[in-house]
Short mmCIF file of C-alpha atoms and ligand atoms in Angstrom, two decimals:
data_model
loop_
_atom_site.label_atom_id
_atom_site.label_comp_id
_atom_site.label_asym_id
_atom_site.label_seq_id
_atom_site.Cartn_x
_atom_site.Cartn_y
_atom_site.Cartn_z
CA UNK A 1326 -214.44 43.41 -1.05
CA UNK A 1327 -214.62 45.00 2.14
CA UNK A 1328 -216.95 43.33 4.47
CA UNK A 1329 -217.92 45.74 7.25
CA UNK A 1330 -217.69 48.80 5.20
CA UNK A 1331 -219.30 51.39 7.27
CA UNK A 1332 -217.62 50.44 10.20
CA UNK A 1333 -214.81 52.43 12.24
CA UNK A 1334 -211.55 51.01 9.62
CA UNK A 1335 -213.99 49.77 7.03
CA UNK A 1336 -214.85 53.04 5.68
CA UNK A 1337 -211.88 54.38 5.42
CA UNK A 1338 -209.75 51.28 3.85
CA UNK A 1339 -212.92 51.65 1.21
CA UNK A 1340 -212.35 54.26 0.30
CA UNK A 1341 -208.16 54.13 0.31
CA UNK A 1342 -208.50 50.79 -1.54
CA UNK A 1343 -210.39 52.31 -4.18
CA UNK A 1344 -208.29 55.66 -4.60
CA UNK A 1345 -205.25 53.13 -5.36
CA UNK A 1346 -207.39 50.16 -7.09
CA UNK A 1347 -209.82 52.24 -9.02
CA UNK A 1348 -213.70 52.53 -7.70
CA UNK A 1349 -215.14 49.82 -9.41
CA UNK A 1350 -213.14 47.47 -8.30
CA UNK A 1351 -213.85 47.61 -4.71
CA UNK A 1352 -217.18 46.39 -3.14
CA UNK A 1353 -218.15 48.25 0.22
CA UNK A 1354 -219.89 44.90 2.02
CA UNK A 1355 -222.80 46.48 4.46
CA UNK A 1356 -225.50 45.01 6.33
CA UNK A 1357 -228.74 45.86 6.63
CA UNK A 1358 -228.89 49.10 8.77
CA UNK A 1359 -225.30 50.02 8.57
CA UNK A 1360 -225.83 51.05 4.73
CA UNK A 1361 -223.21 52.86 3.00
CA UNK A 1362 -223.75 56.67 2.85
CA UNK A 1363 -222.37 59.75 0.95
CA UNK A 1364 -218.91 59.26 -0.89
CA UNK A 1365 -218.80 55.45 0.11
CA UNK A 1366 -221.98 54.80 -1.22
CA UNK A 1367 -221.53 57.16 -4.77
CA UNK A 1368 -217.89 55.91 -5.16
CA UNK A 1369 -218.40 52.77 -6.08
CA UNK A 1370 -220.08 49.18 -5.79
CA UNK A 1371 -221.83 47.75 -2.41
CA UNK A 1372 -222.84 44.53 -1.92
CA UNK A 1373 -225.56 43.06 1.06
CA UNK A 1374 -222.85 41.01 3.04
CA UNK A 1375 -224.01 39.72 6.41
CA UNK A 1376 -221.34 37.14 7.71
CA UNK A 1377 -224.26 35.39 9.62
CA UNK A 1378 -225.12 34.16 6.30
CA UNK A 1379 -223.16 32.64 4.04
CA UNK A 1380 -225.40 32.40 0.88
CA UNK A 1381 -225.01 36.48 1.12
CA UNK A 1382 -220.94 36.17 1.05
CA UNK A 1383 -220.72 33.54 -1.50
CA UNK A 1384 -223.20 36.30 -3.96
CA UNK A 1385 -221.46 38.66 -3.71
CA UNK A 1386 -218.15 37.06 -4.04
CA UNK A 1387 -219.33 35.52 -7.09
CA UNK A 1388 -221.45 38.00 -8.59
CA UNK A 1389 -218.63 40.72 -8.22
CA UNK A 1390 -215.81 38.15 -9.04
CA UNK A 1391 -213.92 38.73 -5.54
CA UNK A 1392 -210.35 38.02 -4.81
CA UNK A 1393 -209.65 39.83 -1.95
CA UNK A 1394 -211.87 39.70 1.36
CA UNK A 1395 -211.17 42.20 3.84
CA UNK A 1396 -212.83 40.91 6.90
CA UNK A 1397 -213.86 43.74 9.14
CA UNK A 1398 -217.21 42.70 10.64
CA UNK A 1399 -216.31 42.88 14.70
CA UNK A 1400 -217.48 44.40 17.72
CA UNK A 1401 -214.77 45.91 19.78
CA UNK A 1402 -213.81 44.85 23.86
CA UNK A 1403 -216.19 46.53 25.53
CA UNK A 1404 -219.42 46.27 23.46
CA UNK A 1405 -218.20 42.09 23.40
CA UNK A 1406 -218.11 41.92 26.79
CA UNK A 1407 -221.69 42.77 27.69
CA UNK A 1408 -222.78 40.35 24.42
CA UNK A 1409 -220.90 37.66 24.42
CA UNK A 1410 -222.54 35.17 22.02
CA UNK A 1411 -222.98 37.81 19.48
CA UNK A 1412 -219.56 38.85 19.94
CA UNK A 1413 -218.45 35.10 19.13
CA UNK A 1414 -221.14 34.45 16.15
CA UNK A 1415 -219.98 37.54 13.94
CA UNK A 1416 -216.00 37.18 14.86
CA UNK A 1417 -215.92 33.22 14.80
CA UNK A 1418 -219.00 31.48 12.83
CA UNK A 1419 -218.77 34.92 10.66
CA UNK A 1420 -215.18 34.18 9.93
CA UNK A 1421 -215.71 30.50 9.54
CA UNK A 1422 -218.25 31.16 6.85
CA UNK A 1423 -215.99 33.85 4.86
CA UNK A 1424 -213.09 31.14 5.01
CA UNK A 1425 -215.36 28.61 3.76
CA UNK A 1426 -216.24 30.99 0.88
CA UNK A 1427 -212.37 31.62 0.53
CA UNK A 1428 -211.49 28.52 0.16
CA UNK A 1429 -214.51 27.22 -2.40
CA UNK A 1430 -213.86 30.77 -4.40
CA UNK A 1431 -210.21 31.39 -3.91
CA UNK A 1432 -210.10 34.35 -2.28
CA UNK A 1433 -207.29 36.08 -0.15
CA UNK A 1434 -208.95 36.97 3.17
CA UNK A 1435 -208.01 39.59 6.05
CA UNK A 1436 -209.39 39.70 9.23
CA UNK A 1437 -207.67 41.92 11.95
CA UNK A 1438 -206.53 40.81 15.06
CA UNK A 1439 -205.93 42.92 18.01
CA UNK A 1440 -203.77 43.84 21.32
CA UNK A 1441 -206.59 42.47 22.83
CA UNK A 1442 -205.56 39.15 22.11
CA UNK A 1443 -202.79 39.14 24.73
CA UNK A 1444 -203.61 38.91 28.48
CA UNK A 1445 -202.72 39.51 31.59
CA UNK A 1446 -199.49 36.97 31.74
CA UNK A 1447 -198.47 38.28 28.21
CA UNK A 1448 -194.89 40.27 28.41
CA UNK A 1449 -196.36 43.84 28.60
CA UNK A 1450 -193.02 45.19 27.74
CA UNK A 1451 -191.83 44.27 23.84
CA UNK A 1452 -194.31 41.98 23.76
CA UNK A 1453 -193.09 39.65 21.47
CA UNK A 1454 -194.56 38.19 18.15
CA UNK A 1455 -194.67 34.92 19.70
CA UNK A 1456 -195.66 34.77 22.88
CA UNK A 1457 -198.28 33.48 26.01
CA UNK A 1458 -201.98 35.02 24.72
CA UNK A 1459 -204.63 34.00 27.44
CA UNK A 1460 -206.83 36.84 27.27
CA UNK A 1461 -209.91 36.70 29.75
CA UNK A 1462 -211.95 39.25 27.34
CA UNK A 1463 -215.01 37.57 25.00
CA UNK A 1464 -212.49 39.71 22.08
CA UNK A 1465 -209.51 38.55 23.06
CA UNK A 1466 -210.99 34.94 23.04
CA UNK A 1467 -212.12 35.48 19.74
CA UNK A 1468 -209.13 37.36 18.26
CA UNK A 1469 -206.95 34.23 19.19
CA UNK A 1470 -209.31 32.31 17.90
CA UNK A 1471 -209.46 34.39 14.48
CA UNK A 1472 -205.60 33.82 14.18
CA UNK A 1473 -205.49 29.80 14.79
CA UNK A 1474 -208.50 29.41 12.07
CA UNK A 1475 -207.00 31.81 9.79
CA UNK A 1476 -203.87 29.81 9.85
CA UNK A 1477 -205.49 26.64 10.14
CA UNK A 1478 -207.32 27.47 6.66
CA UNK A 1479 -203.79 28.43 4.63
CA UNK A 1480 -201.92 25.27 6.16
CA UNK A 1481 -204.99 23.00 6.06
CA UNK A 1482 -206.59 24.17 2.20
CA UNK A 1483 -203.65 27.25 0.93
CA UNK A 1484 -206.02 29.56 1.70
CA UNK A 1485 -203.74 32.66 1.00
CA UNK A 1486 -205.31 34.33 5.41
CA UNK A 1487 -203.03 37.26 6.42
CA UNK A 1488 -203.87 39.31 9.30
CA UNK A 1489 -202.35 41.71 12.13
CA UNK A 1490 -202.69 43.17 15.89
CA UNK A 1491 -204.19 46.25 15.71
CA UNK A 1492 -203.28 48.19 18.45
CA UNK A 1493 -205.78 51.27 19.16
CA UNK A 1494 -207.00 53.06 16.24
CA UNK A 1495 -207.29 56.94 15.96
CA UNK A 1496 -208.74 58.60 13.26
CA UNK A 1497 -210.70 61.84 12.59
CA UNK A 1498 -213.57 60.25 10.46
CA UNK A 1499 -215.77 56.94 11.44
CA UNK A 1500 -215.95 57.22 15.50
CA UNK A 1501 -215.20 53.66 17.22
CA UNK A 1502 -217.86 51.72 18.62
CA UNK A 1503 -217.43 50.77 22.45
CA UNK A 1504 -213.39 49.61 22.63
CA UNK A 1505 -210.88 50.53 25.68
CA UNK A 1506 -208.73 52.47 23.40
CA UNK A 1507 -211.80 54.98 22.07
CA UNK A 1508 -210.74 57.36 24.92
CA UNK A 1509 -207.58 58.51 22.52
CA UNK A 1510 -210.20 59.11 20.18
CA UNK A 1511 -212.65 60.85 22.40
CA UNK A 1512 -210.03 63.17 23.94
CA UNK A 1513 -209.55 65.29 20.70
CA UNK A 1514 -212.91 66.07 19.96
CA UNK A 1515 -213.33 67.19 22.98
CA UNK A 1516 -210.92 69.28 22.96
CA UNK A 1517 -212.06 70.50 19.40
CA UNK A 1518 -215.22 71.15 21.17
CA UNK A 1519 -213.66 73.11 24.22
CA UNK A 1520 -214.64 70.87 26.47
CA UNK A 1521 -213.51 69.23 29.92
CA UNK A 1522 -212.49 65.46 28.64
CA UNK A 1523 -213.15 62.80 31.41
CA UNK A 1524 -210.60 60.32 31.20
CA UNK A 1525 -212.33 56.55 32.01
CA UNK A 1526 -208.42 55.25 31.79
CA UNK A 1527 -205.67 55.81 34.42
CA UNK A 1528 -202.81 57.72 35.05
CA UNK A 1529 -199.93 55.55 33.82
CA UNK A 1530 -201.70 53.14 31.41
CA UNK A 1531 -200.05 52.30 28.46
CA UNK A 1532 -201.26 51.16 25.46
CA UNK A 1533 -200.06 50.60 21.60
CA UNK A 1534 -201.80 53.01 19.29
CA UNK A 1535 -201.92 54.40 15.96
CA UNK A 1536 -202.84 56.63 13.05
CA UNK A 1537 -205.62 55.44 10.83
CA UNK A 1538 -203.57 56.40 7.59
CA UNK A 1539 -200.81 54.06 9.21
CA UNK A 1540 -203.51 51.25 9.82
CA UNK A 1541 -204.70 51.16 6.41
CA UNK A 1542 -201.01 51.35 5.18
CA UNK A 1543 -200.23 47.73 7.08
CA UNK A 1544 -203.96 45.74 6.17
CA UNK A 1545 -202.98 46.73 2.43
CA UNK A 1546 -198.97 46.31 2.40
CA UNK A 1547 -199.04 43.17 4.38
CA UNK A 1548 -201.93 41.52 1.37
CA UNK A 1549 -199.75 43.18 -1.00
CA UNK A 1550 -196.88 41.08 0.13
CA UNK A 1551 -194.64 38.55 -1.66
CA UNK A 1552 -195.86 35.52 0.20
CA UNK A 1553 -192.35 33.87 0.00
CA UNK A 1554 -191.40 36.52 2.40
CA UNK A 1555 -193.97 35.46 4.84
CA UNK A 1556 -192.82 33.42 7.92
CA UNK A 1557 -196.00 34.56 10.16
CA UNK A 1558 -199.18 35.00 8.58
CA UNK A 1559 -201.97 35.02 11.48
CA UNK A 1560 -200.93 38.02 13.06
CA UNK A 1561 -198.32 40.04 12.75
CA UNK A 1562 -197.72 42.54 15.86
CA UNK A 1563 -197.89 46.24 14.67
CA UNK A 1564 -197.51 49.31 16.07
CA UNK A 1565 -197.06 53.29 15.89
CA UNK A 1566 -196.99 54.55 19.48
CA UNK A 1567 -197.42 53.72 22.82
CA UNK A 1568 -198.48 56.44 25.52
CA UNK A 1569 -200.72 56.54 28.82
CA UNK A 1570 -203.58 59.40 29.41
CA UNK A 1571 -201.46 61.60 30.25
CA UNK A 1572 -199.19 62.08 27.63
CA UNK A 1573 -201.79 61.97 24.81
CA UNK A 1574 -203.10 64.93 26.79
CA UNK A 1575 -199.86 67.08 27.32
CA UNK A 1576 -199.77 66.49 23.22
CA UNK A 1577 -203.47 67.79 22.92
CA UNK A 1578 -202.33 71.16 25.61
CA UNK A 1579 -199.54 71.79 23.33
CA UNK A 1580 -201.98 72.98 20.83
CA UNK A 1581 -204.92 74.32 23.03
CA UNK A 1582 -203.18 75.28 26.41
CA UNK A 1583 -206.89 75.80 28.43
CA UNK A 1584 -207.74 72.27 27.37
CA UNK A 1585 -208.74 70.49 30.85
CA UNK A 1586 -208.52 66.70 31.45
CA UNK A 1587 -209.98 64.72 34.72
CA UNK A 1588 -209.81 61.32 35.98
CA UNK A 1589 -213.84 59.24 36.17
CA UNK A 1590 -211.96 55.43 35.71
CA UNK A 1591 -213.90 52.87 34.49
CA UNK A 1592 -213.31 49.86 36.15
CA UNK A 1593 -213.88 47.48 32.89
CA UNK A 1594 -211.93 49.30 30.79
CA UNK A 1595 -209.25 50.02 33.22
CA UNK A 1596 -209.36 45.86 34.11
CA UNK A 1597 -209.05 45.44 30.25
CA UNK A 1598 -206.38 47.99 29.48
CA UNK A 1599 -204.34 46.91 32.16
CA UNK A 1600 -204.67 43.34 30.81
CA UNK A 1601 -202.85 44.32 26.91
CA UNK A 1602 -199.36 44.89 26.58
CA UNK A 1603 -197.74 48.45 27.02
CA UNK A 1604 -196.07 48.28 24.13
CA UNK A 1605 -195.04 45.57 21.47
CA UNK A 1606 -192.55 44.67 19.39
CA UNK A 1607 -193.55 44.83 15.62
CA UNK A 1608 -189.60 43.46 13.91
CA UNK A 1609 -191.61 40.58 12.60
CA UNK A 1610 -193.38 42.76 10.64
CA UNK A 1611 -190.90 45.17 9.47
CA UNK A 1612 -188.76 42.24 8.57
CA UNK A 1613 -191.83 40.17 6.56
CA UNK A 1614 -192.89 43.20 5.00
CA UNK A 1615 -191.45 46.12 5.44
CA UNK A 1616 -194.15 47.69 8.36
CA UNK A 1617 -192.85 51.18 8.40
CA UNK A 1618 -195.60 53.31 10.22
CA UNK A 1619 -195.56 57.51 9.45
CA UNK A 1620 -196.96 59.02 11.95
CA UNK A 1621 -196.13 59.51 16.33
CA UNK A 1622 -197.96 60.97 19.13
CA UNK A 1623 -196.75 64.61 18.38
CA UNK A 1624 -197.78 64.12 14.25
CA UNK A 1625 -200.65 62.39 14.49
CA UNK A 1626 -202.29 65.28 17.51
CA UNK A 1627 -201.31 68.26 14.94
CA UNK A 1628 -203.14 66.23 12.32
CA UNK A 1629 -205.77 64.99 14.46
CA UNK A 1630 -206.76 68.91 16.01
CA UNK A 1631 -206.01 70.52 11.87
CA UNK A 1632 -208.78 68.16 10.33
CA UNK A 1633 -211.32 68.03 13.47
CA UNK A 1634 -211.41 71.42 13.62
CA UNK A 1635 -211.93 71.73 10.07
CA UNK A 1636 -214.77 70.18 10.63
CA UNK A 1637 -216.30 70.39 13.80
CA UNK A 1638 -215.92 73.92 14.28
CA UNK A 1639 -215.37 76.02 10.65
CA UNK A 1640 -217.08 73.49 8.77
N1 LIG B 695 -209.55 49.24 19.75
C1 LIG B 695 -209.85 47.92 20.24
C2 LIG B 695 -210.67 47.96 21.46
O1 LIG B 695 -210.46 48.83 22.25
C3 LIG B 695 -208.58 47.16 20.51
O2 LIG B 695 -208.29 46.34 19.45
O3 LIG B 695 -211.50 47.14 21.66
#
C-alpha cells in the first residue's frame, strides 16, 4: 500500500509497483482531496488513508491484508517551513501512527528520508553515511526524526522500517510541491515551453539529484532486500548526480540552443540549498543492496526534453 499516492513519487511507484506486482495487489492510499485520477485510479485498488488518523490506516491495512507500507505522505522544505506544525503532524505523529499499525499488523514500512536531513556542519563533500545531521529546516528536523523512530521501531518491536535520502527528484509526470530542488524540475518545462527559466538557485550550488525511474528503482530494491545483508536500515544515502544551475542548463542548451536562463535567487531556498551536502557518498548502499542508479545529467535531460515534449507540445 502506497500511502500518499497522488503525490510527486507516490504516483509513479503506484503505478511501477503494480506493473511488477500485478494491479490488484497494490492499494493507491489518498486522502480526501488528493483522490486518485485516470490510470491510478482505473488500475487498481485505493484505499481512504489519512495518517492523521489511525483508525483509517489500520482499515485499510486490514481490510486489504497489507504487508508492505510505503510511507509517502510529506510536505517538502519549503512548503514545511512556512507550516511548521503541519509539517511535523503528517511526517512525525503520521509516521508514529503507521508504525504503530506496523507493528500490531506486521507490516514492512518505508518512509523516505531526504538530503535535507543534513545541515549546515554536515561534510558537503562525500557526505558520508554516517555523519553530523543538525539540520535547521522544520524537514530536516523531521527527516532525522523519521530515521531514529524508524529504527527505534525494528530494534525496539522487529518492525522490518527501511528507508533512504532522497536527494532531488526529477521526473516528467507528478510536478513537486514547494521543495529547493523543484527548480531542476521547473527548468525543463520551461524550456519545453520556450520560455526564459528564472533560476531562484545560484550560480555554483550543488546539489544530489536524480531520475524518477532511478528513485523508484532504490524504494523497491532496498524493501526487496535480503535483510541479512542489511547493516543500515534508517537511511541509506543515495544518489544519481550532483550538478549546480548552471550545468543542468548547459545540458538543457545542448538540445534547444535559444533556451535562455537568468538569475531571481531566493533567499530561503538559496539558505536551504546551501545548507545540504554537494554531493554524497551512496557505498553503503551499493554495498547493502546493490544501489546501482541508470541514468546522469546528460541521460536523464534527453529523456526529460523526448517525453515533455511529447506531451506538452505534440500532445
Ligand atoms: N526535494 C526535496 C525538497 O526540495 C528534498 O528532499 O524539499
Amino acid at each position: 500500500m502506497i500511502v500518499g499516492s497522488t503525490g510527486q513519487i507516490g504516483s509513479e511507484l503506484t503505478m511501477e509497483l503494480r506493473k511488477r506486482y500485478g494491479n490488484e495487489s497494490v492499494v493507491a492510499g489518498y486522502i480526501t482531496g488528493a483522490e486518485p485520477k485516470g490510470e491510478l485510479k482505473e488500475s487498481g485498488p485505493a484505499a481512504l488513508v489519512d495518517v492523521t488518523d489511525p483508525n483509517t490506516i489500520e482499515a485499510a491495512v486490514k481490510q486489504h491484508s497489507i504487508d508492505t507500507i510505503y510511507n509517502m505522505a510529506a510536505l517538502l522544505s519549503v512548503v514545511a517551513e512556512n507550516n511548521p506544525q503541519l509539517a511535523w503532524k503528517i511526517g512525525i505523529d503520521g509516521l508514529w501512527n503507521i508504525l504503530e499499525v506496523a507493528r500490531q499488523c506486521g507490516c514492512a514500512v518505508f518512509t523516505p528520508s531526504s538530503i535535507g536531513s543534513f545541515g549546515a556542519d554536515t561534510p558537503h563533500i562525500h557526505t558520508p553515511q554516517d555523519t553530523l545531521q543538525h539540520p535547521r529546516t522544520i524537514y530536516g528536523v523531521s527527516k532525522v526524526t523519521t530515521e531514529l523512530l524508524s529504527d527505534y521501531y525494528f530494534h525496539r518491536y522487529g518492525v522490518d522500517t527501511r528507508s533512504v535520502r532522497f536527494p532531488g527528484i526529477i521526473s516528467n509526470v507528478t510536478l513537486p510541491g514547494g521543495g529547493t530542488t523543484d527548480y531542476a524540475v521547473e527548468i525543463y518545462y520551461a524550456a519545453v515551453r520556450g520560455e526564459r527559466f528564472v533560476c531562484p538557485i545560484k550560480e555554483g550550488t550543488y546539489m544530489d539529484m536524480m531520475y524518477m525511474p532511478d528513485a523508484l528503482d532504490a524504494a523497491i530494491r532496498l524493501m526487496e532486500a535480503d535483510p541479512a545483508r542489511l547493516i543500515h536500515r534508517n537511511a541509506f544515502n543515495v544518489t544519481a548526480m550532483s550538478f549546480a544551475p548552471e550545468q543542468i542548463y548547459a545540458s538543457i542548451k545542448k538540445h534547444l540552443p535559444d533556451f535562455e536562463m537568468v538569475y531571481d535567487i531566493d533567499p530561503l531556498k538559496e539558505e536551504i540549498a546551501e545548507s545540504w551536502p554537494d554531493c554524497m557518498d551512496d557505498t553503503c548502499a551499493r554495498q547493502e543492496w546493490d544501489w546501482n542508479p541508470k541514468y546522469d545529467l546528460e541521460t536523464m535531460t534527453a529523456d526529460m526534453l523526448e517525453k515533455l515534449k511529447a506531451r506538452l507540445v505534440e500532445g
